[in-house]
Coordinates of N, CA, C and O in Angstrom, one line a residue:
M198 N 85.2 99.8 121.0 CA 86.0 100.7 119.5 C 85.1 99.7 118.9 O 84.5 100.0 117.5
K199 N 84.7 98.4 119.1 CA 85.2 97.2 118.2 C 83.5 97.1 117.5 O 83.4 97.3 116.6
E200 N 82.8 98.0 118.3 CA 81.3 98.4 117.7 C 81.1 99.2 116.4 O 80.6 99.0 115.7
I201 N 81.5 100.3 116.8 CA 81.3 101.2 116.0 C 82.6 100.5 114.6 O 81.9 100.9 113.7
K202 N 83.6 99.5 114.6 CA 84.6 99.2 113.6 C 83.0 97.5 112.4 O 83.0 98.5 111.4
A203 N 82.4 97.8 113.3 CA 81.1 96.3 113.3 C 80.3 96.8 111.6 O 79.9 97.1 110.7
I204 N 80.4 98.5 112.6 CA 78.6 99.7 111.9 C 80.1 100.3 110.9 O 78.8 100.1 109.6
I205 N 80.9 100.5 110.9 CA 81.4 101.1 109.7 C 81.6 100.0 108.5 O 81.9 99.6 107.2
K206 N 81.8 98.6 109.1 CA 82.2 97.6 107.4 C 80.4 97.4 107.3 O 80.7 97.7 106.1
D207 N 79.6 97.3 108.4 CA 77.7 96.7 108.3 C 78.4 98.0 106.9 O 77.2 98.2 105.4
K208 N 78.1 99.2 107.0 CA 78.3 100.5 105.9 C 78.3 100.9 104.4 O 77.8 100.7 104.2
I209 N 79.3 99.7 104.4 CA 80.5 99.9 103.7 C 79.8 98.8 102.5 O 80.0 99.7 101.6
D210 N 79.4 97.6 103.3 CA 78.8 97.0 102.6 C 77.7 97.7 102.4 O 77.3 97.4 100.2
Q211 N 76.8 98.2 102.6 CA 75.3 98.9 102.2 C 75.7 99.4 101.0 O 75.4 99.9 99.7
V212 N 77.0 100.1 101.2 CA 77.0 101.8 100.2 C 77.8 101.0 99.1 O 77.0 101.4 97.7
V213 N 78.8 100.7 99.1 CA 79.1 99.3 97.9 C 78.2 98.1 97.3 O 78.4 98.8 96.4
E214 N 77.3 97.4 97.8 CA 75.5 97.4 96.9 C 74.9 97.7 96.8 O 74.0 98.2 95.6
C215 N 75.1 99.5 96.8 CA 74.4 100.0 96.4 C 74.4 100.9 95.6 O 73.5 100.2 94.0
F216 N 76.2 101.0 94.6 CA 76.3 101.4 94.0 C 76.5 100.4 93.1 O 76.1 100.2 91.7
R217 N 76.4 98.6 93.3 CA 77.2 98.6 92.3 C 75.9 98.1 92.0 O 75.4 97.1 90.7
T218 N 74.2 98.3 92.8 CA 73.2 97.2 92.4 C 72.8 98.9 90.6 O 71.6 99.0 90.9
Q219 N 73.1 100.2 91.5 CA 72.7 101.1 90.4 C 72.0 101.7 91.2 O 71.0 102.6 90.1
N220 N 71.9 101.7 93.0 CA 70.3 102.2 93.8 C 71.8 103.9 93.4 O 72.0 103.7 95.1
E221 N 71.7 104.7 92.5 CA 72.3 105.7 93.3 C 71.6 107.2 94.3 O 72.9 107.4 95.1
G222 N 70.5 107.0 94.5 CA 70.5 107.7 95.7 C 70.0 107.0 97.4 O 71.0 108.1 98.2
K223 N 70.0 105.6 97.4 CA 70.2 105.2 97.8 C 72.0 105.2 98.4 O 72.4 105.3 99.7
A224 N 72.5 104.7 97.5 CA 73.9 105.1 97.4 C 75.0 106.1 98.5 O 75.7 106.5 98.9
Y225 N 74.2 107.0 97.8 CA 74.7 108.8 97.9 C 74.7 109.3 99.7 O 75.3 109.3 100.4
S226 N 73.0 107.8 100.1 CA 72.6 109.0 101.7 C 73.0 108.1 102.3 O 73.5 108.7 103.3
A227 N 73.6 106.7 101.5 CA 73.9 105.6 103.1 C 75.5 106.1 103.1 O 76.6 106.3 104.3
L228 N 75.8 106.4 101.9 CA 78.0 107.7 102.0 C 78.2 108.7 103.0 O 78.6 108.6 103.6
I229 N 77.0 109.3 103.0 CA 76.2 110.1 103.0 C 77.1 110.0 105.1 O 77.5 110.6 106.0
E230 N 76.1 108.9 105.6 CA 75.9 108.2 106.8 C 77.7 107.1 106.7 O 77.7 107.6 108.3
L231 N 77.8 106.7 106.5 CA 79.2 106.6 106.5 C 80.4 107.3 106.6 O 80.5 107.3 107.8
I232 N 79.9 107.9 105.7 CA 81.0 109.7 106.1 C 81.5 109.9 107.9 O 81.8 110.4 108.5
D233 N 80.0 110.0 108.4 CA 79.9 111.6 109.6 C 79.9 109.9 110.5 O 81.0 110.9 111.3
I234 N 80.2 108.6 110.4 CA 80.0 108.3 111.0 C 82.4 108.5 111.1 O 82.7 107.8 112.2
L235 N 82.7 107.7 109.7 CA 84.6 108.2 109.7 C 85.4 109.4 110.3 O 85.7 109.2 111.5
I236 N 84.2 110.5 110.5 CA 85.4 111.2 111.2 C 84.6 111.5 112.7 O 85.9 111.8 112.7
T237 N 83.6 111.2 113.1 CA 83.5 110.0 114.6 C 85.1 109.4 114.8 O 85.2 109.7 115.4
Y238 N 85.0 108.9 113.9 CA 86.0 107.3 114.6 C 87.1 108.1 114.1 O 88.2 107.9 115.5
Y239 N 87.4 109.2 113.0 CA 89.2 109.2 113.0 C 89.0 110.4 114.4 O 90.7 110.5 114.5
N240 N 87.8 110.9 114.5 CA 88.4 112.3 115.3 C 88.4 111.5 117.1 O 89.7 112.0 117.5
E241 N 88.0 110.4 116.8 CA 88.2 110.2 118.2 C 89.3 109.0 118.3 O 90.4 108.4 119.4
N242 N 90.2 109.3 117.1 CA 91.3 107.8 117.0 C 92.7 108.2 116.7 O 94.1 107.8 116.7
K243 N 91.9 109.3 115.7 CA 93.9 109.7 115.2 C 95.0 109.5 114.1 O 95.9 108.9 114.2
E244 N 94.0 108.8 113.4 CA 94.9 107.0 112.6 C 95.2 108.3 111.1 O 94.6 107.8 110.1
E245 N 96.6 108.9 111.2 CA 96.5 109.5 110.3 C 97.3 108.4 108.8 O 97.1 109.2 107.6
E246 N 97.7 107.3 108.4 CA 97.5 106.7 107.5 C 96.4 106.3 106.7 O 96.8 106.0 105.7
D247 N 95.2 106.4 107.0 CA 94.5 106.5 106.0 C 94.1 107.6 105.2 O 93.0 107.9 104.8
I248 N 94.9 109.3 105.6 CA 94.4 110.2 105.1 C 94.5 110.0 103.5 O 93.6 110.1 102.4
E249 N 95.5 108.8 102.5 CA 95.6 108.8 101.6 C 94.3 108.5 101.1 O 93.2 109.3 100.1
T250 N 93.9 107.2 102.0 CA 92.9 107.1 101.1 C 91.0 107.9 101.3 O 90.9 107.6 100.0
L251 N 91.0 107.8 102.6 CA 90.3 109.1 101.7 C 90.1 110.2 101.1 O 89.4 110.3 100.5
Q252 N 91.8 110.6 101.3 CA 91.8 111.9 100.1 C 91.2 111.2 98.8 O 90.5 111.7 97.8
E253 N 91.5 109.9 98.0 CA 90.9 109.0 97.1 C 89.9 109.1 97.0 O 89.2 109.3 96.1
L254 N 88.7 109.0 97.4 CA 87.6 108.8 98.1 C 86.7 110.0 97.7 O 86.3 110.2 96.9
L255 N 87.7 110.8 98.4 CA 87.2 112.4 97.7 C 86.9 112.5 97.1 O 86.0 113.3 96.4
K256 N 88.0 112.3 96.0 CA 87.6 112.8 94.5 C 87.5 111.8 94.2 O 86.5 111.9 93.0
A257 N 86.8 110.8 94.3 CA 86.0 109.6 93.5 C 84.3 110.2 93.6 O 83.9 110.6 92.9
I258 N 85.1 111.3 95.0 CA 82.9 111.0 95.1 C 83.0 112.4 94.2 O 81.8 112.5 93.4
E259 N 84.1 113.6 94.0 CA 83.9 114.5 93.1 C 83.5 114.4 92.0 O 82.9 115.0 90.9
N260 N 84.7 113.0 91.9 CA 83.2 113.2 90.0 C 83.1 111.7 90.1 O 82.2 111.6 89.1
R261 N 81.6 112.0 90.8 CA 81.0 111.1 90.7 C 81.8 109.5 90.2 O 80.4 109.0 88.8
D262 N 82.6 109.2 90.4 CA 82.6 108.4 89.7 C 82.9 106.3 91.1 O 83.1 106.7 91.9
M263 N 81.0 106.4 90.5 CA 80.2 104.8 91.4 C 81.3 103.7 91.6 O 81.5 103.3 93.0
V264 N 82.3 103.4 90.7 CA 83.0 102.5 90.8 C 83.7 102.2 91.4 O 84.3 101.7 92.8
L265 N 85.2 103.7 90.9 CA 86.2 103.7 92.0 C 85.3 103.9 93.5 O 85.9 103.1 94.5
I266 N 84.4 105.1 93.6 CA 84.0 105.3 95.1 C 83.7 103.7 96.1 O 83.6 103.0 97.1
A267 N 83.2 102.7 95.2 CA 82.1 101.6 95.5 C 84.4 100.7 95.6 O 84.4 99.7 96.7
D268 N 85.0 100.4 94.8 CA 86.4 100.0 94.8 C 87.1 100.6 96.5 O 87.4 99.5 96.7
I269 N 87.7 101.4 96.3 CA 87.7 102.5 97.6 C 87.8 101.5 98.9 O 88.0 100.9 99.3
L270 N 86.3 101.7 98.9 CA 85.8 101.5 99.6 C 85.4 99.6 100.2 O 86.1 99.4 101.4
E271 N 85.4 98.9 99.8 CA 85.3 98.0 99.6 C 86.8 96.8 100.1 O 86.6 96.3 100.1
Y272 N 87.5 97.7 98.6 CA 89.1 96.9 98.6 C 90.1 97.5 99.7 O 91.3 97.1 100.1
E273 N 90.4 99.0 99.3 CA 91.0 100.0 100.1 C 89.7 100.1 102.3 O 91.3 100.0 103.0
L274 N 89.6 100.5 101.9 CA 88.6 101.1 103.5 C 88.1 100.4 104.5 O 89.5 100.3 105.1
K275 N 87.3 99.2 104.1 CA 87.2 97.6 104.4 C 87.7 97.4 105.2 O 87.3 96.3 106.8
D276 N 89.4 97.4 105.5 CA 90.7 96.3 105.2 C 90.7 96.7 106.7 O 91.1 96.5 107.1
K277 N 90.7 97.7 106.8 CA 91.8 98.5 108.0 C 90.1 98.7 109.4 O 91.1 99.1 110.6
F278 N 89.8 98.0 109.2 CA 88.7 97.8 109.6 C 87.9 96.1 110.0 O 87.5 96.0 111.1

């Protein structure tokens, strides 16, 4: 359990760094990897309280709002791991 949480934190840091440095291609690739890991984590742990945060993240992704994606990952989601 601790290992997957550490992987999630590291991947969040990677995605945020890529968005902050405006490396969109690498950021979106890393974001896809992060989403795959999160799906596995949430399927195993069923943490319902994170649904709102994940919905906000999906909306930011749909809007291609790089700043908001990075902020949600760094300031809302990362703290949960």
